[in-house]
Coordinates of C-alpha atoms and ligand atoms in Angstrom, one line a residue:
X1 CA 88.1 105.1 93.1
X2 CA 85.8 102.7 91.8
X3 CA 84.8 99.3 93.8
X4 CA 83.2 96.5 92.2
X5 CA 81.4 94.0 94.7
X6 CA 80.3 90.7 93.4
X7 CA 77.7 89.0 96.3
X8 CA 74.9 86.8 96.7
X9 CA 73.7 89.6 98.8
X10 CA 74.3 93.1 97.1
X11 CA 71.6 94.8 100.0
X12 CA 74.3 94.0 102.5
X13 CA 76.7 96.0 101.1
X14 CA 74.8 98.5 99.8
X15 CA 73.0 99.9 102.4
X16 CA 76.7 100.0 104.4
X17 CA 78.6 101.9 102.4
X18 CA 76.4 104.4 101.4
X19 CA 76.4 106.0 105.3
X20 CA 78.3 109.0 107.2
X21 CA 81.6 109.9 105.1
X22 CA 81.5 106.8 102.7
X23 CA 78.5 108.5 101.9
X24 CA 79.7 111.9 101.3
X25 CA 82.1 111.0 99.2
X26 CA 80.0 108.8 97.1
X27 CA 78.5 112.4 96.5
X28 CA 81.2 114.2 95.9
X29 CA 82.2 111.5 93.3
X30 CA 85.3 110.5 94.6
X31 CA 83.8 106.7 95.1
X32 CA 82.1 104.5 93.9
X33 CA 80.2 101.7 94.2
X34 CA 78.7 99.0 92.2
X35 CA 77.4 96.2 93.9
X36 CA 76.7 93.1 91.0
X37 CA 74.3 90.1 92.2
X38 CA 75.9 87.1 90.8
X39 CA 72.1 85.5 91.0
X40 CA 71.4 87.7 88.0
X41 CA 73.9 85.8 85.9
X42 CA 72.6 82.3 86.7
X43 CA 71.5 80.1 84.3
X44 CA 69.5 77.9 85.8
X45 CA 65.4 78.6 85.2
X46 CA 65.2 78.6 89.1
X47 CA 67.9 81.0 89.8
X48 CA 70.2 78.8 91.4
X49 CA 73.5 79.6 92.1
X50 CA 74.9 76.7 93.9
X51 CA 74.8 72.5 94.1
X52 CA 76.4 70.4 96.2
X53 CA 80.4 69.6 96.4
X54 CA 82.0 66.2 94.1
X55 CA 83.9 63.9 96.6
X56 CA 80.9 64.7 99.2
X57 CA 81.0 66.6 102.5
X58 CA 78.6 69.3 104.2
X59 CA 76.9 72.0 102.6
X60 CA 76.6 73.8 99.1
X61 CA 78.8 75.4 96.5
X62 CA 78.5 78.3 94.7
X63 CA 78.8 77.0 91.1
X64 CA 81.9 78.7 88.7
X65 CA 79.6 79.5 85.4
X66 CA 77.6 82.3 87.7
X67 CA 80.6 83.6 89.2
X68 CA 82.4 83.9 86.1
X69 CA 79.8 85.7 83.9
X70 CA 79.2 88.2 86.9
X71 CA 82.6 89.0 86.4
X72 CA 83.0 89.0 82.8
X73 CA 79.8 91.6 83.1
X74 CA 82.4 93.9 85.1
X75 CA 85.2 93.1 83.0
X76 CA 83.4 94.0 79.8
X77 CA 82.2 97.3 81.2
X78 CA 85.7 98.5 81.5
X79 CA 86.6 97.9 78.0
X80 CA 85.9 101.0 75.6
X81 CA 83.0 102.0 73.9
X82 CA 84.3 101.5 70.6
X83 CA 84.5 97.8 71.3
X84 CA 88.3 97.7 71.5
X85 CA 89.4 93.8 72.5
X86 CA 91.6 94.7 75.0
X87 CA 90.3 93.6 78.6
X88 CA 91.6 95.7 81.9
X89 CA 92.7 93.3 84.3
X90 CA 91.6 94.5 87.4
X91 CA 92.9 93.4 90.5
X92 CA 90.6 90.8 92.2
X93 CA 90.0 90.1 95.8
X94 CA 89.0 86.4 97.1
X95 CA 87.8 87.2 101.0
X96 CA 88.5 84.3 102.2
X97 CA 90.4 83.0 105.9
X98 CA 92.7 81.2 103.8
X99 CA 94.0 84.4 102.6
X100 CA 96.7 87.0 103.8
X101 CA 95.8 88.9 107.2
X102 CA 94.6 92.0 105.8
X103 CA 96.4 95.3 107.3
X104 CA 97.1 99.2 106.9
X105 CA 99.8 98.1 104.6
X106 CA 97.6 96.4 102.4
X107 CA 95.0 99.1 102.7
X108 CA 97.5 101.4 101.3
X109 CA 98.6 99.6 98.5
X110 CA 95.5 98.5 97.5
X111 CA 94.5 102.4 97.7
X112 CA 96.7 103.2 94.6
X113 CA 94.3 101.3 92.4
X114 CA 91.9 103.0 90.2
X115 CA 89.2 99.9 90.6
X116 CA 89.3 97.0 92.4
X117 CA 86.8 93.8 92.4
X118 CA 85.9 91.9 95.9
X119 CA 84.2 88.7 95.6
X120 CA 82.2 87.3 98.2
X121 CA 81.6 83.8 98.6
X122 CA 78.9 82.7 100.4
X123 CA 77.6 78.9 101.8
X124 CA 80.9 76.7 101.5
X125 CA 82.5 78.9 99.7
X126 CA 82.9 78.7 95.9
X127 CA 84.3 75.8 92.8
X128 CA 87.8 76.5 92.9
X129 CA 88.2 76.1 89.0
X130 CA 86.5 79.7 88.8
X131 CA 88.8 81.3 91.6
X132 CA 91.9 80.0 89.9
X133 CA 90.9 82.2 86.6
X134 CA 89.9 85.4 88.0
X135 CA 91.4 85.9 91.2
X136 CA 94.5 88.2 91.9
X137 CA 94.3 88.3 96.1
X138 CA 93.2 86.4 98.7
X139 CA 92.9 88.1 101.7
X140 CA 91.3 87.3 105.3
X141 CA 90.5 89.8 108.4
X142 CA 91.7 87.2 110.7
X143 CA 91.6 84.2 111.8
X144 CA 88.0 83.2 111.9
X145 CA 84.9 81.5 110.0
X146 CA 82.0 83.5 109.0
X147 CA 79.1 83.1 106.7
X148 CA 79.8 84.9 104.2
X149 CA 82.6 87.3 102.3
X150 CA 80.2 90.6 102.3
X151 CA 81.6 91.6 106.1
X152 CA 85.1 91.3 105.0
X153 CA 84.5 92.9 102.2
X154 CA 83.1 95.9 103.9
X155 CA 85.7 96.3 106.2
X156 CA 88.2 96.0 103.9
X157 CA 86.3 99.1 101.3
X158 CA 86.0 101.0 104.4
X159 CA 90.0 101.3 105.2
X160 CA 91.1 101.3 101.5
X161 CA 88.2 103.9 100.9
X162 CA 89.2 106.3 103.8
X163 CA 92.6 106.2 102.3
X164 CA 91.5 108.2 98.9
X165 CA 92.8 111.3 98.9
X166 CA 89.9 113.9 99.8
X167 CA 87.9 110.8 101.4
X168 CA 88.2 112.2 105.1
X169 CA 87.4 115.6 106.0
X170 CA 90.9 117.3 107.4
X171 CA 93.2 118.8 105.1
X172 CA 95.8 116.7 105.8
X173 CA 95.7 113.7 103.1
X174 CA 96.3 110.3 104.7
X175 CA 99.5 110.0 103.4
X176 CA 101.0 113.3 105.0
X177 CA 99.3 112.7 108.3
X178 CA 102.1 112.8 110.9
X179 CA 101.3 109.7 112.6
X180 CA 104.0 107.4 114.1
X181 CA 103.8 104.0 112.9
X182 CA 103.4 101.1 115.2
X183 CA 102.6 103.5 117.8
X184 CA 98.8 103.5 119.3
X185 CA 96.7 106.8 119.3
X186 CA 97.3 109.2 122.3
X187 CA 94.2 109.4 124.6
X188 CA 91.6 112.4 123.3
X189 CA 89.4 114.3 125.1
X190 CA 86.4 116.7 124.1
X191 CA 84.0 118.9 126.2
X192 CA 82.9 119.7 128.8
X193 CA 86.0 120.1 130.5
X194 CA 85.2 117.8 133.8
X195 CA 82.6 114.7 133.5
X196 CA 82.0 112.5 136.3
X197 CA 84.4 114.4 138.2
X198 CA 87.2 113.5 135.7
X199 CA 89.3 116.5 134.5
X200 CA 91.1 116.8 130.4
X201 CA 94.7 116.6 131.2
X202 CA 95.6 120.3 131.6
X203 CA 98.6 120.6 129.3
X204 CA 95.8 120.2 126.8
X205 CA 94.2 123.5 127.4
X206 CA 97.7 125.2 127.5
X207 CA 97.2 125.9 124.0
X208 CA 101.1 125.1 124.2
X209 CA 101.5 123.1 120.4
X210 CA 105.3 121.9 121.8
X211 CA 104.1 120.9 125.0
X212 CA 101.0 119.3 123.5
X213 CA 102.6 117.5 120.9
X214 CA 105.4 115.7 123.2
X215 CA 102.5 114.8 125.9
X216 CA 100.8 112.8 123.5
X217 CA 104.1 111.2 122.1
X218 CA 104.4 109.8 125.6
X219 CA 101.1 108.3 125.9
X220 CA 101.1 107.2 122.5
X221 CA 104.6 105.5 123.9
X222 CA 103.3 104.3 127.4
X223 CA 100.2 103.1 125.7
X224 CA 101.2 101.0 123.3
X225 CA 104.3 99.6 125.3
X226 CA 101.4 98.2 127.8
X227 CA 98.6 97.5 125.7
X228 CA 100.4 96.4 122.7
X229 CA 103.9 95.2 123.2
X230 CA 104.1 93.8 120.0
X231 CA 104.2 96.9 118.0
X232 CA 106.6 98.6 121.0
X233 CA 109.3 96.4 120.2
X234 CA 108.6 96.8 116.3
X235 CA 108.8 100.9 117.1
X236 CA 111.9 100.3 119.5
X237 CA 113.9 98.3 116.7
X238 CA 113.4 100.9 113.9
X239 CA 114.0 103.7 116.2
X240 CA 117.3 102.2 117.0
X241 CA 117.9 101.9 113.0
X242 CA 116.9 104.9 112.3
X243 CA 120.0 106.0 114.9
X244 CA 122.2 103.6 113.3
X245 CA 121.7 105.3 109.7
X246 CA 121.8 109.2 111.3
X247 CA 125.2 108.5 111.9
X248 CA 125.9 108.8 108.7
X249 CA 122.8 111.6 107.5
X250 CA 123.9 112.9 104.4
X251 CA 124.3 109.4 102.8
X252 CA 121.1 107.8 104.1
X253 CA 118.8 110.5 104.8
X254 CA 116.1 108.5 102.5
X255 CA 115.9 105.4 104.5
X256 CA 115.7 107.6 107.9
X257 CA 112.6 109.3 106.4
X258 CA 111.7 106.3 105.0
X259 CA 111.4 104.7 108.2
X260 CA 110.7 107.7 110.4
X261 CA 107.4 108.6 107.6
X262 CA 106.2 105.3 108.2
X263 CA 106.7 105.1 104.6
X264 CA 108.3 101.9 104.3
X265 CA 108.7 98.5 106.2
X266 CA 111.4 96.4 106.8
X267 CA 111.3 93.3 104.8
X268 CA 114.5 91.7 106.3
X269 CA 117.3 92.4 109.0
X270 CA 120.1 91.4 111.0
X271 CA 121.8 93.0 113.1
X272 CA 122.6 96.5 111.8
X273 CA 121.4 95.5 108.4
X274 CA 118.5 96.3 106.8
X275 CA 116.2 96.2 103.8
X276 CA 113.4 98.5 103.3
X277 CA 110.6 97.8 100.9
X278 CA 108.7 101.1 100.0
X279 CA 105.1 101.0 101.2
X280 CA 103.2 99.3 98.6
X281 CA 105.6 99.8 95.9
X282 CA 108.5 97.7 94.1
X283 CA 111.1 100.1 95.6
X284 CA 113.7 99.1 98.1
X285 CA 116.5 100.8 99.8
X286 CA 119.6 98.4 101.3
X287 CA 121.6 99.5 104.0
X288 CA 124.4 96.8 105.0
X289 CA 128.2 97.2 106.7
X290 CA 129.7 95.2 104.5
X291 CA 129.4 93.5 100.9
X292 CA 128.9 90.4 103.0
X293 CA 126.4 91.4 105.1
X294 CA 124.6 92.4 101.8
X295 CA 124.7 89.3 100.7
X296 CA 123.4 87.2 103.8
X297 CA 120.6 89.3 104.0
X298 CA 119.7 89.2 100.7
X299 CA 119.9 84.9 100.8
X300 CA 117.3 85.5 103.8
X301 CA 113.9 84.6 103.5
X302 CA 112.5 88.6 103.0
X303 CA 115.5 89.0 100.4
X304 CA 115.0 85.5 98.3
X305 CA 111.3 87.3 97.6
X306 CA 112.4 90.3 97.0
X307 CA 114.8 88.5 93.6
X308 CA 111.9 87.2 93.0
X309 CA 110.0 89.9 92.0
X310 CA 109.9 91.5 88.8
X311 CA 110.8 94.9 87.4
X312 CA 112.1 96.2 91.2
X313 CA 114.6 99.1 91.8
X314 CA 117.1 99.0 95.0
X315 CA 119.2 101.6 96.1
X316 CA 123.0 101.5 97.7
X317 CA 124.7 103.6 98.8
X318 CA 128.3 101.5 98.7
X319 CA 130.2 100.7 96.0
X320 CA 131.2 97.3 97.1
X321 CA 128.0 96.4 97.5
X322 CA 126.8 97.4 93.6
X323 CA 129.3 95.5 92.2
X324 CA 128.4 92.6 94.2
X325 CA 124.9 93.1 93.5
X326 CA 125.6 93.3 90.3
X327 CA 128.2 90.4 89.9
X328 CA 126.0 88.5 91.8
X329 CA 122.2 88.7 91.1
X330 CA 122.5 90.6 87.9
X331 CA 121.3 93.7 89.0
X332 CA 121.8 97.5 86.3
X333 CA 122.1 100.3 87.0
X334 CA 119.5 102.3 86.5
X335 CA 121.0 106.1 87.4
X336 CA 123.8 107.7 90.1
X337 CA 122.2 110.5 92.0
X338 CA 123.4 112.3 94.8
X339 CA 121.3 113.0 97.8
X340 CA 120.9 116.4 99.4
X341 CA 118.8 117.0 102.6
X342 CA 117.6 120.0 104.7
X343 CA 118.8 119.5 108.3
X344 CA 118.2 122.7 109.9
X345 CA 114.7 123.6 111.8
X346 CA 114.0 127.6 110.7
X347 CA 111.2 127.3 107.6
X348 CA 112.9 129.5 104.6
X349 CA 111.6 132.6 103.6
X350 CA 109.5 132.1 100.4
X351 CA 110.1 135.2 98.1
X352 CA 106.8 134.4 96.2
X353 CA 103.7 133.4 97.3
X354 CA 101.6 133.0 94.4
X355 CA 101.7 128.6 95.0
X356 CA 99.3 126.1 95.5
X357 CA 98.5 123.1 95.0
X358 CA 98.0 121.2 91.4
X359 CA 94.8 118.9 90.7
X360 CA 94.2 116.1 88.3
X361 CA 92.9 119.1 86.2
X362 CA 96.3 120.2 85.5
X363 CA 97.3 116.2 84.5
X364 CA 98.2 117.3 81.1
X365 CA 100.6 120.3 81.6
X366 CA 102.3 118.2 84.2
X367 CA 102.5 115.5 82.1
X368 CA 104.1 117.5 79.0
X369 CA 106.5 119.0 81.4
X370 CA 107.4 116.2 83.3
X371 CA 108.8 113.7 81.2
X372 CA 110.1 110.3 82.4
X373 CA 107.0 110.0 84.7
X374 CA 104.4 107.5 84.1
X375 CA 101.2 109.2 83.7
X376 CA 99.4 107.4 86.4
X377 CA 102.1 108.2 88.8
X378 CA 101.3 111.5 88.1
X379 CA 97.6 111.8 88.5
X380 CA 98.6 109.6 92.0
X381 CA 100.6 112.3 93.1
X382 CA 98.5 115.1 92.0
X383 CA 95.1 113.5 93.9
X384 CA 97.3 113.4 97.0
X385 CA 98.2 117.3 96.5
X386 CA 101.5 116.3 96.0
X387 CA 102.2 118.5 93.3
X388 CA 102.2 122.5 94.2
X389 CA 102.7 125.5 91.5
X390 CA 103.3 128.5 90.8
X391 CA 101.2 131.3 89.5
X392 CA 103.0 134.3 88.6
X393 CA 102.1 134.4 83.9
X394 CA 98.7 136.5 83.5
X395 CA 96.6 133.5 82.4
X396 CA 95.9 131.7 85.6
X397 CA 98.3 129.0 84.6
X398 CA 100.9 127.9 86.7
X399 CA 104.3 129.6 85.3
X400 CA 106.1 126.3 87.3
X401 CA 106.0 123.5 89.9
X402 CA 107.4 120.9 92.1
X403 CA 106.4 117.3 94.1
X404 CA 107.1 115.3 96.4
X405 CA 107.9 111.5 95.1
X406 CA 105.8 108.8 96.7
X407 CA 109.0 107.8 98.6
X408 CA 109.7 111.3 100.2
X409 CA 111.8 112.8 98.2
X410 CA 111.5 116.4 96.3
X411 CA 111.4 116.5 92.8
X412 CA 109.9 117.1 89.5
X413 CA 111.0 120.3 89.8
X414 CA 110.0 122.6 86.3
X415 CA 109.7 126.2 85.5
X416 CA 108.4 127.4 82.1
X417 CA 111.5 129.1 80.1
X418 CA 110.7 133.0 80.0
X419 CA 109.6 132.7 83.9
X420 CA 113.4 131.6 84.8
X421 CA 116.0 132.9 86.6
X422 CA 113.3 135.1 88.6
X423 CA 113.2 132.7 92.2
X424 CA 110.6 130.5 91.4
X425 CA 112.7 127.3 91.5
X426 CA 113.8 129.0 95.1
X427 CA 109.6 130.0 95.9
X428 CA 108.3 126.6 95.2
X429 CA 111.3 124.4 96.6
X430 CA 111.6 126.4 99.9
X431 CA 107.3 126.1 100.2
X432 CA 108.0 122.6 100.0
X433 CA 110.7 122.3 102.7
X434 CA 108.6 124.7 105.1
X435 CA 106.0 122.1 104.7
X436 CA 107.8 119.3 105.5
X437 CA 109.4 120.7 108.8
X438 CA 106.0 121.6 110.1
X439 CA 105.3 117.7 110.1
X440 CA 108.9 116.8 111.4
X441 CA 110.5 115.6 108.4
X442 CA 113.9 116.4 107.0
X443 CA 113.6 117.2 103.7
X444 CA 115.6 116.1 100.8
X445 CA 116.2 115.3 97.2
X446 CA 118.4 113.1 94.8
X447 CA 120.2 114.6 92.0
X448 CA 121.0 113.1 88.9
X449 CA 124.7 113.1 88.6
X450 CA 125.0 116.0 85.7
X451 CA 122.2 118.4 87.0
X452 CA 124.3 121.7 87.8
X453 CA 121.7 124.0 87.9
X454 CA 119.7 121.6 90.6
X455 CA 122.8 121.5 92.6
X456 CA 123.5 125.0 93.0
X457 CA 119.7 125.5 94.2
X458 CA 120.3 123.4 97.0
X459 CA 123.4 125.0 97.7
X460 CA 121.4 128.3 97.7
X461 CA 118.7 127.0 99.7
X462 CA 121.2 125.8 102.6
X463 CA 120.8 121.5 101.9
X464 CA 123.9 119.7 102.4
X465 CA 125.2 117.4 99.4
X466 CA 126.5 114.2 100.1
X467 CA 129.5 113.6 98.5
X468 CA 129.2 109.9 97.8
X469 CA 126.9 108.4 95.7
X470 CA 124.1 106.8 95.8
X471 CA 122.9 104.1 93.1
X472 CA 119.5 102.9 91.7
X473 CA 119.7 100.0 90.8
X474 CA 117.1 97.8 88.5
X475 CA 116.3 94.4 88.3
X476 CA 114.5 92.9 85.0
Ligands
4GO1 C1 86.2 85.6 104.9 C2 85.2 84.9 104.4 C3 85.9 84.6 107.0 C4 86.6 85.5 106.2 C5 84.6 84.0 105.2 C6 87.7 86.2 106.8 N1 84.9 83.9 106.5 N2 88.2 85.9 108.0 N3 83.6 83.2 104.8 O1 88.1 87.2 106.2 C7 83.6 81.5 101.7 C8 82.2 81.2 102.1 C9 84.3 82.3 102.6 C10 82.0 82.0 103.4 C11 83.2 82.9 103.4

């Protein structure tokens, strides 16, 4: 991932990022950095950047023309070589306290970008003529005043930048990372095993991974419900949805994992009723008792923007509720799937174990067999060793593969014609489900409507088909 910083004060930036694991992985080319000084775009024989504001009041501006060019010089760069007109529009962040409160949310989204461009302002800040142009966000890290944008700017990088896949050191990416959403870490402990007379909680030592793993859940609970009550209640609420929708398993088992992955938030709710907006995404997922409720959630402040967006998909799960959807807001349907999850704890035996997982490397022969898929989406999910195959031709090619969506679910499932009906659809789908229950999940897929063959493989593999259907819908 590429960041592009335009300061007053490049230095600032500069020699902060490039420490301890930003560092590294400026190394290992998986960032980058390029910090522009907007002074070098000045105009002005002195090499100033700012004057002072029409209409009077304290302090200086920085002055649009600058601004502007040092952008343009960032802009340009991304066209290609041969000249080619067409500009990139890259997202661009404003830092600024008049901007959105910045959070892990954000971070993630803003993760899936291939290059982003921060601007710093500096002094009283900057002409607004030039922010109305070429700014996409404007984001804040909370409610204060500093002196200039390159701090928040630096904070921001370092929480989008730990978020690229192979950015941290553990094996785990970011996004697979079993961590409970709105809970607080558990207390951790390190050597030696008494200090200042203080002892590490025995069950620690135990070497017991059950035992281990509940202790921390309740510290991780006790913790946050004393030091950050605010986020208990959050965690308490979708806990009680996620009960509310394992009554009925089968037919919502993608907004429980949704919620239970921390893999989507809920962007409106009453009662019972809920709408879930994928993480960073233009995906949502409606759960509602009644055609009604749909609709009074929707006319609720989280729902109104969600209309409002463009190009959006929504699932139901009720047929009531389509038609109103449809009647009513104009929303297609895009495809019928059925869902089909995994509920049972024992891992399944994996005939072959020739799989592992695909890299960007292997873009292409994804891409040719995986049609339907944008192909950024795929290089997404291949950086975040989402994609696994299988190796069993002679040429060190996979022979097939599968991958988990962005939104949890199994999929992409292919195997090369003379390699089929030899278990490899039943290898690489039951490596996938052994994966998931050793981070909790419950594993699961959506079938499009006609897929036989797909449906019998679950049946094999012990998933349970829901009966009903479930609709994604699309909204122009
Ligand atoms: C960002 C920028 C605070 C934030 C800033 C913040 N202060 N809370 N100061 O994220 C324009 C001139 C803004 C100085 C800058």
């Amino acid at each position: 991932m590429k960041f592009h910083v335009l300061t007053l004060f490049p230095e600032m930036l500069e020699h902060g990022l490039h420490q301890s694991i930003l560092g590294r992985a400026v190394e290992k080319g998986q960032l980058s950095f390029h910090m522009v000084n907007i002074r070098d775009y000045t105009q002005d024989k002195h090499g100033k950047v700012d004057d002072y504001p029409y209409g009077g009041g304290a302090g200086m501006l920085m002055q649009a023309q600058p601004v502007y060019d040092a952008y343009q010089s960032v802009i340009r760069e991304n066209t290609d070589a041969a000249g080619s007109q067409m500009v990139k529009k890259l997202r661009t962040v404003y830092v600024t306290p008049q901007g959105r409160t910045f959070t892990q949310d954000m971070a993630r989204e803003l993760a899936r970008e291939e290059e982003l461009v921060f601007l710093c302002g500096h002094y009283e800040g900057i002409d607004e003529r030039v922010l109305e142009e070429i700014v996409t966000d404007y984001v804040s890290i909370g409610d204060y005043v500093l002196t200039g944008g390159e701090l928040p700017a630096m904070v921001m990088i370092d929480a989008i930048a730990r978020l690229v896949p192979g950015v941290l050191h553990n094996e785990e990416s970011a996004e697979t990372e079993s961590f409970h959403r709105h809970l607080l870490e558990y207390p951790q402990y390190s050597r030696p095993e008494v200090w200042h007379g203080r002892q590490v909680p025995e069950v620690l030592l135990s070497g017991n991974h059950r035992q281990i793993a509940a202790w921390r859940l309740e510290q991780s609970l006790a913790r946050t419900g004393e030091r950050r009550p605010d986020l208990y209640l959050q965690y308490q609420n979708e806990q009680k949805l996620i009960e509310t929708l394992a009554k009925q398993k089968r037919k919502y088992i993608h907004m429980m994992e949704l919620l239970a992955r921390g893999r989507a938030h809920i962007v409106c709710q009453n009662d019972r009723n809920v709408l879930l907006q994928v993480e960073g995404s233009r995906h949502y997922a409606l759960y509602a008792e009644s055609p009604e409720a749909a609709e009074l959630l929707l006319e609720s402040p989280g729902g109104v923007e969600m209309l409002q967006q463009k190009q959006l998909s929504l699932t139901v799960c009720q047929e009531r509720i389509r038609e109103l959807l449809q009647r009513r807001y104009g929303f297609e349907t895009e495809r019928v799937c059925f869902q089909a999850c995994y509920t049972r704890k024992e891992p399944l035996r994996v005939p072959c174990r020739k799989i592992r997982p695909l890299t960007e490397a292997d873009l292409s022969y994804v891409a040719s067999h995986c049609r339907g898929y944008e192909e950024a989406y795929l290089r997404r999910r291949l950086r975040a060793g989402a994609l696994l195959g299988i190796f069993t031709g002679t040429e060190g090619l996979p022979t097939g593969f599968i991958g988990l969506h962005e939104d949890g679910d199994m999929g992409m499932l292919y195997v090369e014609r003379e390699y089929q009906r030899q278990g490899l659809a039943v290898s690489l789908e039951s490596w996938l489900i052994n994966d998931q229950l050793k981070r909790g999940e419950i594993p699961y897929c959506q079938i499009a409507e006609e897929n036989d063959a797909v449906v019998g493989l679950q049946k094999k593999l012990g998933l349970y088909l829901c009966q009903e259907p479930m609709w994604k819908l699309f909204l122009g």
